């Protein structure tokens, strides 16, 4: 099994694949409480058939190099995940997404996993812009973007209709060459010559 350690607490980042549909569905059932209020991701996996379809969709994205899906395991249990919903190598733009089940909160798992994906996208794949798109009311998600050292790019007003409510979208970004965060995970040759992490800031 291919796995990347996320620390000393036996947390690992692994590919999340079609054959893991049963495990993924059980995890989604545990995660709905946190996921459903903000995005429809969990609602796409309500039985094994739909869970397989969702995993297959991302397998096809990975084959086309237009997206990727990874799970976070803690002591052998799938507890969350990170993904590239959009991965456009031609434009150099991608969008990262994350989710977690309630029992795994408060451990920094999402922050650690997102660090790995962002560094891979920027330092290994040469992405220019990594975008984090969250409801402006989802303060937990925005706090993770802040911990990652991303820059607040702006707010798109009432652009996202979900469960009968129009949400404002808060956009946070990391640009290649402008954000030195997480340099310890980057390949040595790709590490930018920066000193310290840039502080969270509002763009004009």
mmCIF file of C-alpha atoms in Angstrom:
data_model
loop_
_atom_site.group_PDB
_atom_site.id
_atom_site.type_symbol
_atom_site.label_atom_id
_atom_site.label_comp_id
_atom_site.label_asym_id
_atom_site.label_seq_id
_atom_site.Cartn_x
_atom_site.Cartn_y
_atom_site.Cartn_z
ATOM 1 C CA UNK A 1 0.000 0.000 0.000
ATOM 2 C CA UNK A 2 1.341 3.427 -0.950
ATOM 3 C CA UNK A 3 1.138 5.771 2.020
ATOM 4 C CA UNK A 4 2.654 9.046 3.213
ATOM 5 C CA UNK A 5 3.067 9.530 6.947
ATOM 6 C CA UNK A 6 1.418 12.655 8.333
ATOM 7 C CA UNK A 7 3.203 12.503 11.698
ATOM 8 C CA UNK A 8 3.873 10.434 14.775
ATOM 9 C CA UNK A 9 0.190 9.718 15.510
ATOM 10 C CA UNK A 10 -0.083 6.942 12.885
ATOM 11 C CA UNK A 11 -1.940 9.219 10.483
ATOM 12 C CA UNK A 12 -1.370 8.472 6.796
ATOM 13 C CA UNK A 13 -2.305 9.925 3.436
ATOM 14 C CA UNK A 14 -3.156 7.279 0.826
ATOM 15 C CA UNK A 15 -4.818 7.089 -2.583
ATOM 16 C CA UNK A 16 -8.564 6.523 -2.263
ATOM 17 C CA UNK A 17 -9.574 4.044 -4.951
ATOM 18 C CA UNK A 18 -12.648 2.324 -6.376
ATOM 19 C CA UNK A 19 -12.043 -1.005 -4.621
ATOM 20 C CA UNK A 20 -12.364 0.801 -1.257
ATOM 21 C CA UNK A 21 -16.020 1.685 -1.885
ATOM 22 C CA UNK A 22 -17.374 -0.098 1.201
ATOM 23 C CA UNK A 23 -14.867 1.535 3.531
ATOM 24 C CA UNK A 24 -15.451 4.902 1.869
ATOM 25 C CA UNK A 25 -19.235 4.622 2.252
ATOM 26 C CA UNK A 26 -18.949 3.757 5.959
ATOM 27 C CA UNK A 27 -16.694 6.773 6.409
ATOM 28 C CA UNK A 28 -19.088 9.063 4.511
ATOM 29 C CA UNK A 29 -21.906 7.932 6.816
ATOM 30 C CA UNK A 30 -19.811 9.049 9.792
ATOM 31 C CA UNK A 31 -18.767 12.296 8.091
ATOM 32 C CA UNK A 32 -22.180 13.554 6.893
ATOM 33 C CA UNK A 33 -22.723 15.603 10.046
ATOM 34 C CA UNK A 34 -19.752 17.833 9.176
ATOM 35 C CA UNK A 35 -19.875 17.668 5.384
ATOM 36 C CA UNK A 36 -23.562 18.044 4.518
ATOM 37 C CA UNK A 37 -24.076 21.599 5.839
ATOM 38 C CA UNK A 38 -21.496 22.977 3.364
ATOM 39 C CA UNK A 39 -21.072 20.818 0.271
ATOM 40 C CA UNK A 40 -22.931 17.956 -1.448
ATOM 41 C CA UNK A 41 -19.892 15.640 -1.508
ATOM 42 C CA UNK A 42 -21.254 13.096 0.989
ATOM 43 C CA UNK A 43 -24.660 13.114 -0.673
ATOM 44 C CA UNK A 44 -23.037 11.639 -3.799
ATOM 45 C CA UNK A 45 -22.241 8.454 -1.823
ATOM 46 C CA UNK A 46 -25.392 7.030 -0.234
ATOM 47 C CA UNK A 47 -24.906 3.344 -1.113
ATOM 48 C CA UNK A 48 -22.115 1.163 -2.490
ATOM 49 C CA UNK A 49 -23.093 1.791 -6.094
ATOM 50 C CA UNK A 50 -23.013 5.583 -5.737
ATOM 51 C CA UNK A 51 -19.845 5.394 -3.612
ATOM 52 C CA UNK A 52 -18.144 3.411 -6.389
ATOM 53 C CA UNK A 53 -19.379 5.906 -8.957
ATOM 54 C CA UNK A 54 -17.858 8.819 -7.022
ATOM 55 C CA UNK A 55 -14.545 7.016 -6.571
ATOM 56 C CA UNK A 56 -14.573 6.015 -10.245
ATOM 57 C CA UNK A 57 -15.143 9.631 -11.259
ATOM 58 C CA UNK A 58 -11.953 10.651 -9.466
ATOM 59 C CA UNK A 59 -10.049 7.662 -10.834
ATOM 60 C CA UNK A 60 -10.956 8.923 -14.300
ATOM 61 C CA UNK A 61 -9.904 12.439 -13.326
ATOM 62 C CA UNK A 62 -6.533 11.140 -12.160
ATOM 63 C CA UNK A 63 -6.062 9.166 -15.381
ATOM 64 C CA UNK A 64 -6.753 12.369 -17.325
ATOM 65 C CA UNK A 65 -4.575 14.432 -14.939
ATOM 66 C CA UNK A 66 -7.532 16.699 -14.133
ATOM 67 C CA UNK A 67 -8.109 15.790 -10.470
ATOM 68 C CA UNK A 68 -7.026 13.520 -7.618
ATOM 69 C CA UNK A 69 -8.517 11.990 -4.482
ATOM 70 C CA UNK A 70 -6.726 10.895 -1.303
ATOM 71 C CA UNK A 71 -7.930 9.540 2.019
ATOM 72 C CA UNK A 72 -6.625 10.248 5.500
ATOM 73 C CA UNK A 73 -6.285 7.161 7.688
ATOM 74 C CA UNK A 74 -5.758 7.381 11.441
ATOM 75 C CA UNK A 75 -4.615 4.171 13.110
ATOM 76 C CA UNK A 76 -5.992 2.200 10.184
ATOM 77 C CA UNK A 77 -9.395 3.916 9.969
ATOM 78 C CA UNK A 78 -10.424 6.191 7.123
ATOM 79 C CA UNK A 79 -11.381 9.497 8.798
ATOM 80 C CA UNK A 80 -11.159 12.187 6.113
ATOM 81 C CA UNK A 81 -9.708 13.174 2.806
ATOM 82 C CA UNK A 82 -8.283 15.776 0.468
ATOM 83 C CA UNK A 83 -8.775 16.192 -3.251
ATOM 84 C CA UNK A 84 -8.111 18.295 -6.275
ATOM 85 C CA UNK A 85 -11.566 19.056 -7.638
ATOM 86 C CA UNK A 86 -9.962 20.999 -10.481
ATOM 87 C CA UNK A 87 -6.426 20.392 -11.749
ATOM 88 C CA UNK A 88 -5.695 22.309 -14.956
ATOM 89 C CA UNK A 89 -2.078 21.952 -16.010
ATOM 90 C CA UNK A 90 -2.552 24.129 -19.097
ATOM 91 C CA UNK A 91 -3.563 27.185 -17.053
ATOM 92 C CA UNK A 92 -1.540 26.282 -13.972
ATOM 93 C CA UNK A 93 -4.629 26.530 -11.753
ATOM 94 C CA UNK A 94 -6.099 23.984 -9.343
ATOM 95 C CA UNK A 95 -8.633 23.855 -6.539
ATOM 96 C CA UNK A 96 -8.146 21.828 -3.366
ATOM 97 C CA UNK A 97 -10.985 20.434 -1.270
ATOM 98 C CA UNK A 98 -11.055 18.718 2.129
ATOM 99 C CA UNK A 99 -13.391 16.897 4.501
ATOM 100 C CA UNK A 100 -13.258 15.135 7.862
ATOM 101 C CA UNK A 101 -15.463 13.087 10.159
ATOM 102 C CA UNK A 102 -16.280 14.425 13.662
ATOM 103 C CA UNK A 103 -14.181 11.933 15.647
ATOM 104 C CA UNK A 104 -11.010 13.084 13.886
ATOM 105 C CA UNK A 105 -11.367 16.811 14.587
ATOM 106 C CA UNK A 106 -8.795 18.774 16.554
ATOM 107 C CA UNK A 107 -5.715 16.803 15.443
ATOM 108 C CA UNK A 108 -4.544 19.000 12.585
ATOM 109 C CA UNK A 109 -5.053 16.171 10.079
ATOM 110 C CA UNK A 110 -6.563 18.321 7.346
ATOM 111 C CA UNK A 111 -3.838 20.947 7.670
ATOM 112 C CA UNK A 112 -1.095 18.329 7.420
ATOM 113 C CA UNK A 113 -2.685 16.526 4.476
ATOM 114 C CA UNK A 114 -3.430 19.749 2.590
ATOM 115 C CA UNK A 115 0.190 20.839 3.055
ATOM 116 C CA UNK A 116 1.372 17.733 1.225
ATOM 117 C CA UNK A 117 -1.018 18.219 -1.683
ATOM 118 C CA UNK A 118 -0.302 21.920 -2.081
ATOM 119 C CA UNK A 119 3.453 21.367 -2.021
ATOM 120 C CA UNK A 120 3.145 18.588 -4.605
ATOM 121 C CA UNK A 121 1.019 20.789 -6.867
ATOM 122 C CA UNK A 122 3.332 23.814 -6.646
ATOM 123 C CA UNK A 123 6.820 22.317 -6.356
ATOM 124 C CA UNK A 124 6.469 19.128 -8.407
ATOM 125 C CA UNK A 125 3.719 19.922 -10.908
ATOM 126 C CA UNK A 126 4.459 23.612 -11.331
ATOM 127 C CA UNK A 127 0.983 24.892 -10.514
ATOM 128 C CA UNK A 128 0.836 28.692 -10.356
ATOM 129 C CA UNK A 129 -2.382 29.106 -8.366
ATOM 130 C CA UNK A 130 -3.875 26.776 -5.740
ATOM 131 C CA UNK A 131 -7.380 27.850 -4.766
ATOM 132 C CA UNK A 132 -9.384 27.152 -1.587
ATOM 133 C CA UNK A 133 -13.105 27.854 -2.055
ATOM 134 C CA UNK A 134 -15.346 27.763 1.033
ATOM 135 C CA UNK A 135 -18.632 29.192 2.194
ATOM 136 C CA UNK A 136 -17.936 32.436 4.042
ATOM 137 C CA UNK A 137 -19.955 30.953 6.910
ATOM 138 C CA UNK A 138 -17.704 27.885 7.144
ATOM 139 C CA UNK A 139 -15.295 29.332 9.672
ATOM 140 C CA UNK A 140 -13.523 26.000 10.307
ATOM 141 C CA UNK A 141 -12.568 25.655 6.655
ATOM 142 C CA UNK A 142 -11.394 29.255 6.415
ATOM 143 C CA UNK A 143 -9.318 28.771 9.575
ATOM 144 C CA UNK A 144 -7.474 25.885 7.906
ATOM 145 C CA UNK A 145 -6.663 28.068 4.892
ATOM 146 C CA UNK A 146 -5.329 30.671 7.299
ATOM 147 C CA UNK A 147 -3.140 28.095 9.071
ATOM 148 C CA UNK A 148 -1.798 27.026 5.694
ATOM 149 C CA UNK A 149 -0.611 30.579 5.088
ATOM 150 C CA UNK A 150 -2.906 31.156 2.130
ATOM 151 C CA UNK A 151 -3.901 34.644 1.031
ATOM 152 C CA UNK A 152 -7.509 35.814 1.160
ATOM 153 C CA UNK A 153 -8.269 36.661 -2.450
ATOM 154 C CA UNK A 154 -11.817 37.929 -1.971
ATOM 155 C CA UNK A 155 -15.482 37.057 -1.499
ATOM 156 C CA UNK A 156 -17.955 36.216 -4.263
ATOM 157 C CA UNK A 157 -21.377 37.271 -3.017
ATOM 158 C CA UNK A 158 -24.305 34.824 -3.099
ATOM 159 C CA UNK A 159 -22.829 32.754 -5.934
ATOM 160 C CA UNK A 160 -23.396 29.290 -4.481
ATOM 161 C CA UNK A 161 -26.946 27.948 -4.096
ATOM 162 C CA UNK A 162 -26.987 24.930 -1.784
ATOM 163 C CA UNK A 163 -29.894 23.421 0.148
ATOM 164 C CA UNK A 164 -32.067 26.389 -0.751
ATOM 165 C CA UNK A 165 -29.619 28.946 0.657
ATOM 166 C CA UNK A 166 -27.335 31.270 -1.277
ATOM 167 C CA UNK A 167 -23.831 31.233 0.195
ATOM 168 C CA UNK A 168 -21.027 33.745 -0.228
ATOM 169 C CA UNK A 169 -17.827 32.032 -1.369
ATOM 170 C CA UNK A 170 -14.590 33.024 0.323
ATOM 171 C CA UNK A 171 -11.622 32.420 -1.961
ATOM 172 C CA UNK A 172 -8.155 31.856 -0.520
ATOM 173 C CA UNK A 173 -5.113 31.184 -2.691
ATOM 174 C CA UNK A 174 -1.484 30.273 -2.762
ATOM 175 C CA UNK A 175 0.544 31.571 -5.708
ATOM 176 C CA UNK A 176 3.748 30.003 -6.948
ATOM 177 C CA UNK A 177 6.703 32.117 -5.882
ATOM 178 C CA UNK A 178 4.725 34.214 -3.407
ATOM 179 C CA UNK A 179 3.971 31.821 -0.555
ATOM 180 C CA UNK A 180 6.852 30.050 1.166
ATOM 181 C CA UNK A 181 4.740 27.948 3.558
ATOM 182 C CA UNK A 182 5.584 24.309 4.234
ATOM 183 C CA UNK A 183 9.061 24.478 2.707
ATOM 184 C CA UNK A 184 10.135 21.475 4.803
ATOM 185 C CA UNK A 185 8.072 19.151 2.589
ATOM 186 C CA UNK A 186 9.216 20.500 -0.771
ATOM 187 C CA UNK A 187 11.977 18.842 -2.831
ATOM 188 C CA UNK A 188 15.300 20.500 -2.010
ATOM 189 C CA UNK A 189 15.840 21.792 -5.527
ATOM 190 C CA UNK A 190 12.386 23.326 -5.636
ATOM 191 C CA UNK A 191 12.426 25.118 -2.305
ATOM 192 C CA UNK A 192 12.110 28.859 -2.817
ATOM 193 C CA UNK A 193 14.693 31.158 -1.194
ATOM 194 C CA UNK A 194 12.338 32.636 1.375
ATOM 195 C CA UNK A 195 12.864 33.239 5.050
ATOM 196 C CA UNK A 196 9.684 32.858 7.024
ATOM 197 C CA UNK A 197 6.044 32.115 6.186
ATOM 198 C CA UNK A 198 4.099 35.143 5.010
ATOM 199 C CA UNK A 199 1.311 36.167 7.368
ATOM 200 C CA UNK A 200 -2.388 35.859 6.544
ATOM 201 C CA UNK A 201 -3.430 38.970 4.676
ATOM 202 C CA UNK A 202 -6.291 40.572 2.774
ATOM 203 C CA UNK A 203 -5.629 41.379 -0.850
ATOM 204 C CA UNK A 204 -6.881 44.766 -2.079
#
